[in-house]
Short mmCIF file of C-alpha atoms in Angstrom, two decimals:
data_model
loop_
_atom_site.label_atom_id
_atom_site.label_comp_id
_atom_site.label_asym_id
_atom_site.label_seq_id
_atom_site.Cartn_x
_atom_site.Cartn_y
_atom_site.Cartn_z
CA MET A 1 -10.80 122.00 -24.32
CA LYS A 2 -7.17 122.62 -23.17
CA SER A 3 -6.94 119.00 -22.12
CA PHE A 4 -8.64 117.60 -24.94
CA PHE A 5 -6.30 119.04 -27.79
CA THR A 6 -3.35 117.93 -25.26
CA THR A 7 -4.34 114.32 -25.45
CA LEU A 8 -4.73 114.18 -29.07
CA ILE A 9 -1.58 115.87 -29.70
CA ILE A 10 -0.05 112.98 -27.38
CA THR A 11 -1.87 110.26 -29.07
CA ALA A 12 -0.50 111.65 -32.32
CA ILE A 13 2.98 111.81 -31.25
CA LEU A 14 2.55 108.28 -29.84
CA LEU A 15 1.17 106.89 -33.17
CA THR A 16 4.07 108.88 -34.89
CA GLY A 17 6.56 107.21 -32.75
CA CYS A 18 5.23 103.35 -33.28
CA LYS A 19 7.64 101.46 -35.27
CA THR A 20 5.54 99.22 -37.76
CA GLU A 21 6.72 95.59 -37.63
CA PRO A 22 9.15 94.29 -40.22
CA LYS A 23 7.98 92.40 -43.37
CA PHE A 24 8.84 90.16 -45.90
CA THR A 25 7.32 90.03 -49.31
CA VAL A 26 6.54 87.49 -51.91
CA GLU A 27 5.70 88.45 -55.41
CA GLY A 28 6.07 87.16 -58.98
CA ASN A 29 3.76 85.75 -61.99
CA ILE A 30 1.92 82.62 -62.38
CA THR A 31 1.24 82.06 -66.13
CA HIS A 32 -1.98 80.43 -67.30
CA ALA A 33 -3.50 80.45 -63.77
CA SER A 34 -6.41 83.16 -64.76
CA GLY A 35 -9.01 83.02 -61.82
CA LYS A 36 -7.46 80.24 -59.89
CA ILE A 37 -6.80 80.95 -56.18
CA LEU A 38 -2.89 81.30 -55.03
CA TYR A 39 -2.49 80.30 -51.12
CA LEU A 40 0.36 81.67 -49.19
CA GLU A 41 0.54 79.17 -45.95
CA MET A 42 3.22 79.10 -43.04
CA ARG A 43 4.15 75.55 -42.53
CA ASP A 44 4.50 75.14 -38.39
CA ILE A 45 6.11 71.86 -37.26
CA ASP A 46 2.79 70.23 -36.66
CA LYS A 47 0.34 72.30 -38.97
CA ASN A 48 -0.20 74.48 -41.95
CA ILE A 49 -1.56 77.76 -41.44
CA LEU A 50 -3.09 80.20 -44.08
CA LEU A 51 -1.68 83.39 -44.44
CA ASP A 52 -3.13 84.88 -47.16
CA SER A 53 -4.95 84.39 -50.67
CA CYS A 54 -5.28 85.89 -54.00
CA LYS A 55 -7.46 85.35 -57.05
CA LEU A 56 -5.13 85.50 -60.17
CA ASP A 57 -5.90 87.69 -62.78
CA GLU A 58 -4.81 87.15 -66.60
CA LYS A 59 -1.41 88.49 -66.24
CA GLY A 60 -1.30 85.70 -63.12
CA LYS A 61 0.53 88.71 -61.01
CA PHE A 62 0.87 88.48 -57.16
CA LYS A 63 2.24 90.25 -53.88
CA PHE A 64 2.02 89.03 -50.20
CA LYS A 65 3.40 90.87 -47.55
CA GLN A 66 3.88 89.25 -44.20
CA THR A 67 5.51 90.05 -40.79
CA ALA A 68 9.09 88.81 -40.77
CA PRO A 69 9.55 85.83 -38.57
CA GLU A 70 11.94 86.10 -35.15
CA TYR A 71 13.27 82.95 -36.03
CA PRO A 72 13.45 81.17 -39.65
CA GLN A 73 10.33 79.77 -40.82
CA PHE A 74 9.01 77.44 -43.89
CA TYR A 75 6.65 78.62 -46.09
CA ALA A 76 4.61 77.41 -49.19
CA LEU A 77 2.60 79.17 -52.29
CA LYS A 78 -0.04 76.40 -53.26
CA LEU A 79 -1.92 76.08 -56.40
CA ASN A 80 -4.01 73.26 -57.24
CA ASN A 81 -3.00 71.22 -54.48
CA GLN A 82 0.58 71.87 -55.00
CA SER A 83 3.26 73.76 -53.42
CA ILE A 84 6.50 75.86 -53.59
CA PHE A 85 8.31 75.69 -50.57
CA PHE A 86 10.72 78.59 -49.15
CA SER A 87 12.48 80.06 -46.15
CA ILE A 88 12.34 83.26 -44.56
CA ASP A 89 14.71 84.54 -42.24
CA SER A 90 14.08 88.08 -41.73
CA THR A 91 12.64 90.72 -44.48
CA GLU A 92 13.74 89.16 -47.63
CA VAL A 93 11.96 90.25 -51.05
CA LEU A 94 11.54 87.19 -52.93
CA THR A 95 10.69 86.82 -56.41
CA ILE A 96 8.75 83.60 -57.65
CA ASN A 97 7.92 82.64 -61.08
CA SER A 98 6.14 79.79 -62.85
CA ASP A 99 3.78 78.21 -65.41
CA SER A 100 0.47 76.49 -63.56
CA ALA A 101 1.16 73.26 -66.12
CA ASN A 102 4.39 72.80 -64.01
CA TYR A 103 3.90 74.91 -61.27
CA ALA A 104 5.88 72.87 -58.43
CA LEU A 105 8.62 71.68 -60.60
CA GLY A 106 9.61 74.39 -63.28
CA TYR A 107 9.28 77.65 -61.09
CA GLU A 108 12.34 80.33 -60.68
CA VAL A 109 13.01 81.83 -57.31
CA LYS A 110 14.94 84.77 -56.76
CA GLY A 111 16.10 87.13 -53.99
CA SER A 112 17.07 84.50 -51.38
CA GLU A 113 19.72 81.75 -51.66
CA ASN A 114 18.36 79.11 -49.35
CA ALA A 115 15.13 79.44 -51.60
CA GLU A 116 16.86 78.22 -54.65
CA LYS A 117 18.86 75.45 -52.47
CA ILE A 118 15.49 74.35 -50.92
CA LYS A 119 13.97 74.22 -54.73
CA GLU A 120 17.11 71.92 -55.43
CA LEU A 121 16.29 69.24 -52.87
CA CYS A 122 12.31 69.58 -53.88
CA LEU A 123 13.56 68.28 -57.53
CA LEU A 124 15.84 65.87 -55.91
CA GLN A 125 13.00 64.44 -53.28
CA HIS A 126 10.51 64.51 -56.53
CA ASN A 127 12.88 62.71 -58.83
CA THR A 128 13.74 60.04 -55.95
CA GLN A 129 10.09 59.75 -55.10
CA GLN A 130 9.18 58.85 -59.09
CA LYS A 131 12.12 56.20 -59.30
CA VAL A 132 10.83 54.81 -55.91
CA ASN A 133 7.52 54.47 -57.58
CA GLU A 134 8.76 52.65 -60.62
CA ALA A 135 10.49 50.15 -58.17
CA LEU A 136 7.61 49.58 -56.59
CA LYS A 137 5.47 48.56 -59.51
CA SER A 138 8.48 46.37 -60.58
CA LYS A 139 7.81 42.52 -60.78
CA GLU A 140 10.85 41.88 -59.75
CA PRO A 141 11.25 39.65 -56.38
CA LYS A 142 10.69 41.66 -53.02
CA ASP A 143 14.65 41.73 -52.04
CA SER A 144 15.23 43.09 -55.45
CA ILE A 145 13.05 46.04 -54.96
CA LYS A 146 14.02 46.62 -51.56
CA GLN A 147 17.76 46.76 -52.32
CA GLN A 148 16.84 49.45 -55.50
CA ILE A 149 15.01 51.42 -53.03
CA SER A 150 17.66 51.05 -50.10
CA THR A 151 20.07 52.32 -52.93
CA LEU A 152 18.00 55.54 -54.17
CA LEU A 153 17.61 56.35 -50.71
CA SER A 154 21.40 56.18 -50.04
CA VAL A 155 22.07 58.44 -53.55
CA TYR A 156 19.30 61.07 -51.99
CA LYS A 157 21.26 61.11 -48.75
CA ASP A 158 24.52 61.51 -50.25
CA SER A 159 23.40 64.48 -52.17
CA ALA A 160 21.46 66.02 -49.66
CA ILE A 161 24.27 65.88 -46.81
CA LYS A 162 26.50 68.15 -48.96
CA TYR A 163 23.59 70.54 -48.62
CA ILE A 164 23.59 70.07 -45.08
CA LEU A 165 27.02 70.18 -44.81
CA ALA A 166 28.17 72.60 -47.18
CA GLY A 167 29.76 75.11 -44.96
CA GLN A 168 30.52 76.12 -42.03
CA ASN A 169 27.31 77.69 -40.84
CA SER A 170 25.51 75.49 -43.30
CA VAL A 171 24.07 73.19 -40.27
CA LYS A 172 22.61 76.30 -38.83
CA SER A 173 20.72 77.11 -42.16
CA SER A 174 16.49 76.66 -42.77
CA VAL A 175 18.18 74.63 -45.76
CA ALA A 176 19.67 71.56 -43.23
CA TYR A 177 16.59 71.57 -41.17
CA PHE A 178 14.52 71.41 -44.93
CA ALA A 179 16.81 68.98 -45.91
CA LEU A 180 16.56 66.75 -42.77
CA PHE A 181 12.71 66.53 -43.22
CA GLN A 182 12.11 65.42 -46.52
CA ARG A 183 10.37 62.42 -46.98
CA ILE A 184 9.20 59.39 -49.58
CA ASN A 185 6.07 57.68 -48.88
CA ASP A 186 5.28 59.66 -45.74
CA TYR A 187 8.58 58.70 -44.25
CA LEU A 188 11.57 60.55 -43.27
CA ILE A 189 14.89 59.66 -45.65
CA PHE A 190 16.92 60.37 -42.87
CA ASP A 191 16.11 58.14 -39.52
CA PRO A 192 16.80 59.82 -36.80
CA TYR A 193 16.78 56.29 -35.00
CA ASP A 194 19.23 55.20 -37.86
CA LYS A 195 22.82 55.31 -36.13
CA LYS A 196 24.50 56.77 -39.20
CA ASP A 197 21.54 59.37 -39.65
CA ASN A 198 21.60 60.58 -36.25
CA LYS A 199 24.99 61.89 -36.41
CA ILE A 200 23.46 64.12 -39.28
CA PHE A 201 20.49 65.14 -37.15
CA SER A 202 23.10 66.03 -34.05
CA ALA A 203 24.89 68.20 -36.04
CA VAL A 204 21.95 70.11 -37.04
CA ALA A 205 20.43 70.09 -33.82
CA THR A 206 23.38 71.81 -32.34
CA GLY A 207 23.93 73.89 -35.01
CA TYR A 208 20.49 75.17 -34.33
CA ASP A 209 20.36 75.33 -30.54
CA ILE A 210 23.63 77.36 -31.13
CA ALA A 211 22.21 80.04 -33.38
CA TYR A 212 18.18 79.74 -32.11
CA PRO A 213 18.28 78.53 -28.76
CA LYS A 214 14.70 79.60 -28.30
CA SER A 215 13.17 79.03 -31.41
CA PRO A 216 10.35 76.02 -31.37
CA ARG A 217 12.01 73.99 -34.11
CA SER A 218 15.42 74.45 -32.21
CA ILE A 219 13.76 72.92 -29.54
CA HIS A 220 11.80 70.33 -31.44
CA LEU A 221 14.89 69.34 -33.06
CA LYS A 222 16.88 68.90 -29.98
CA ASN A 223 14.49 66.74 -28.29
CA LEU A 224 13.69 64.43 -31.16
CA THR A 225 17.37 63.52 -31.37
CA LEU A 226 18.02 63.05 -27.96
CA GLN A 227 15.03 60.86 -27.76
CA ALA A 228 16.40 58.80 -30.92
CA ILE A 229 20.09 58.93 -29.24
CA SER A 230 18.58 57.63 -25.82
CA ALA A 231 16.27 54.52 -27.97
CA ILE A 232 18.96 53.47 -30.65
CA ARG A 233 19.75 49.89 -29.98
CA PRO A 234 22.39 47.51 -32.13
CA VAL A 235 20.28 45.44 -34.47
CA ARG A 236 20.46 41.76 -33.95
CA GLU A 237 19.06 40.36 -37.15
CA LYS A 238 21.10 37.08 -36.96
CA LYS A 239 20.82 36.52 -33.23
CA GLU A 240 18.42 35.41 -31.02
CA ILE A 241 16.30 38.12 -29.45
CA ALA A 242 18.41 39.53 -26.24
CA ALA A 243 17.41 38.43 -22.84
CA GLU A 244 15.76 41.60 -22.17
CA TYR A 245 13.20 41.48 -24.69
CA SER A 246 12.36 37.46 -23.92
CA LYS A 247 9.28 38.80 -22.63
CA ASN A 248 7.01 41.20 -24.37
CA ILE A 249 7.15 44.66 -23.55
CA GLU A 250 3.25 45.79 -22.48
CA ILE A 251 2.02 48.11 -25.23
CA ALA A 252 -1.57 49.79 -24.62
CA LEU A 253 -2.70 51.74 -27.96
CA PRO A 254 -6.64 52.89 -28.82
CA ASN A 255 -8.09 50.85 -31.65
CA GLU A 256 -9.98 52.75 -34.24
CA LYS A 257 -13.05 52.51 -31.76
CA GLU A 258 -10.86 54.79 -29.86
CA GLU A 259 -10.69 51.79 -26.89
CA ILE A 260 -7.16 51.13 -25.18
CA VAL A 261 -6.30 47.39 -26.41
CA THR A 262 -3.50 46.08 -24.47
CA LEU A 263 -1.05 43.56 -25.82
CA SER A 264 -1.04 41.32 -22.86
CA SER A 265 -4.76 40.62 -23.19
CA THR A 266 -4.18 38.62 -26.29
CA GLU A 267 -2.24 36.26 -23.34
CA GLY A 268 -3.18 32.51 -24.05
CA LYS A 269 -2.77 32.84 -28.18
CA VAL A 270 0.20 32.65 -30.45
CA VAL A 271 0.26 36.24 -31.58
CA ILE A 272 1.88 37.76 -34.57
CA LEU A 273 2.84 41.45 -33.19
CA ASP A 274 3.23 43.44 -36.47
CA PHE A 275 4.41 46.65 -36.73
CA THR A 276 3.28 48.29 -40.15
CA ALA A 277 1.85 51.59 -41.95
CA TYR A 278 -1.36 51.33 -44.05
CA ARG A 279 -0.64 54.04 -46.21
CA THR A 280 2.71 52.72 -48.09
CA GLU A 281 2.62 50.63 -51.27
CA PHE A 282 3.79 47.31 -49.35
CA SER A 283 0.61 47.49 -46.89
CA PRO A 284 -2.09 45.93 -49.39
CA ALA A 285 0.22 42.82 -50.18
CA HIS A 286 1.08 42.86 -46.58
CA ASN A 287 -2.02 42.53 -45.02
CA LEU A 288 -3.46 40.07 -47.75
CA ASP A 289 -0.89 37.66 -46.46
CA LEU A 290 -1.59 38.02 -42.85
CA ARG A 291 -5.36 37.63 -43.79
CA GLU A 292 -4.52 34.48 -45.35
CA VAL A 293 -2.42 33.39 -42.38
CA TYR A 294 -5.16 34.86 -40.06
CA ASN A 295 -8.27 33.02 -42.10
CA LYS A 296 -6.07 29.53 -41.70
CA TYR A 297 -5.31 29.82 -37.70
CA ALA A 298 -7.52 32.25 -35.92
CA SER A 299 -9.92 29.10 -35.09
CA LYS A 300 -7.03 27.01 -33.79
CA GLY A 301 -5.97 30.29 -31.33
CA LEU A 302 -4.06 32.56 -33.73
CA GLU A 303 -4.61 36.69 -32.88
CA ILE A 304 -2.54 39.54 -35.04
CA TYR A 305 -1.83 42.90 -33.04
CA GLN A 306 -1.27 44.96 -35.62
CA ILE A 307 0.11 48.58 -34.78
CA SER A 308 0.05 51.31 -37.28
CA LEU A 309 2.40 54.11 -37.60
CA ASP A 310 0.65 55.91 -40.32
CA THR A 311 0.63 59.57 -39.80
CA ASP A 312 -3.03 60.35 -41.25
CA GLU A 313 -5.31 58.88 -38.21
CA ASN A 314 -8.21 58.96 -40.34
CA PHE A 315 -6.32 56.99 -43.17
CA TRP A 316 -6.10 54.56 -40.66
CA LYS A 317 -9.48 54.07 -39.33
CA VAL A 318 -11.23 53.52 -42.35
CA SER A 319 -7.83 50.94 -43.42
CA ALA A 320 -8.14 49.27 -39.75
CA SER A 321 -12.51 48.94 -40.09
CA ASN A 322 -11.86 46.41 -42.59
CA LEU A 323 -9.53 44.18 -40.91
CA PRO A 324 -10.54 41.17 -38.74
CA TRP A 325 -7.77 41.25 -36.45
CA ILE A 326 -6.79 43.59 -33.52
CA CYS A 327 -5.57 47.32 -35.23
CA VAL A 328 -4.21 49.77 -32.79
CA TRP A 329 -2.42 53.36 -33.77
CA ASP A 330 0.40 55.26 -32.28
CA LYS A 331 -0.17 58.62 -32.71
CA ASP A 332 3.93 59.18 -32.28
CA ALA A 333 4.28 57.40 -35.98
CA LEU A 334 8.09 57.67 -36.46
CA ARG A 335 8.87 58.88 -33.40
CA SER A 336 7.14 55.96 -31.55
CA GLN A 337 8.76 54.84 -28.24
CA VAL A 338 6.81 51.20 -28.69
CA ALA A 339 8.45 50.74 -32.04
CA SER A 340 12.09 51.74 -30.47
CA LYS A 341 11.46 49.68 -27.42
CA TYR A 342 11.29 46.68 -30.06
CA ASN A 343 14.29 47.82 -32.27
CA VAL A 344 11.69 48.28 -35.36
CA THR A 345 14.20 49.56 -37.88
CA GLU A 346 11.91 49.37 -41.13
CA LEU A 347 8.76 48.66 -42.02
CA PRO A 348 6.77 46.09 -42.31
CA THR A 349 8.19 44.36 -39.07
CA TYR A 350 6.87 41.53 -36.95
CA TYR A 351 7.23 39.28 -33.97
CA LEU A 352 5.81 35.69 -32.79
CA LEU A 353 4.75 35.52 -29.45
CA ASP A 354 3.95 32.11 -27.86
CA LYS A 355 0.68 31.52 -25.52
CA ASN A 356 2.95 32.71 -22.69
CA GLY A 357 3.51 36.14 -24.05
CA GLU A 358 7.21 35.08 -24.66
CA LEU A 359 8.98 36.45 -27.43
CA VAL A 360 10.26 33.90 -29.81
CA LYS A 361 11.41 35.51 -33.41
CA ARG A 362 11.20 38.62 -35.31
CA ASN A 363 10.43 37.95 -39.15
CA SER A 364 14.23 38.19 -40.31
CA GLN A 365 14.43 34.90 -38.60
CA VAL A 366 11.27 33.21 -39.95
CA LYS A 367 11.98 30.51 -42.53
CA ASN A 368 8.74 29.02 -42.70
CA LEU A 369 5.90 31.28 -40.79
CA ASP A 370 3.43 28.25 -41.05
CA GLU A 371 5.89 25.59 -39.62
CA GLU A 372 6.46 28.37 -37.06
CA ILE A 373 2.86 29.00 -36.05
CA ASN A 374 1.70 25.22 -36.11
CA ARG A 375 4.91 24.51 -33.25
CA LEU A 376 3.76 27.20 -31.33
CA LEU A 377 0.05 26.35 -31.30
CA LYS A 378 0.69 22.74 -30.08
#
């Protein structure tokens, strides 16, 4: 009996001595959302993890408590497929208030300067996306639209860089990391494979590596930046393709049936090697142009080897299933080694290959595609 009570006492002491894990809190009110479900998600590097949820009553009050992350981490409050993004560095208490009618754009956040800056970046990205959408709907010439979009992205970058390089320790902050990975039409605005943008990636990667050397985000960012540095090559738009590219670099990627198809399997035909992404505004018109060319020359010995850099595999599969040429998918998307080896700096980009598999020209060097194809088919 003595030993039993002794065991109880020791257990009680041990339990009392245990420290609870540090927590962070997110609370507030969402008006006009009675009966709707509010979700708290953690936005990891490659996946979203549901942490908690609650059903909002007429008052719209909510409160979530979660274990504080070891390193800066990103989270989202999700309602009706709209998300409010914020970062947590330790044991903050965030207060977020919004209305369901303008949930992700009209919210207020208190308790974190980083969360306030992330809100500003989200609004900046949203406004840029809206202007890009308007430009893409324009009936102006394609070159004019491309120039408009390029200007819009440059303006965004100039503003975002101020957040990234705002102070001595700013490159170590979650705001800098968040700014780097903002997207327009599913594509990174800051491109690690662009020489100028890569300097910004390098600054943030260095800051994160110093501050959080064991953080998965630090490791991922460092590897991405180094990979891009090693892949960057000078763009030679107006020159003939350099000698090392005179023979195609082998490509082996899966088609929509998950069968590996190599580029060399097309040897003996004239080939359009096309780098694209289906989940873009330009894709329908681009594929219509390719279909017209394919219908005209396929019976004479033309093949199209089209590489998708989409991030959504299912979307690509559905789209590719209706196309008559070779469609393959590179799961590395923007980090594609194949695209970097072929000096792809924008989408769509295509190359012409002759019957021997020799790279002849890229799209920027082709004045008349029909003439080029007819010349190569002879």
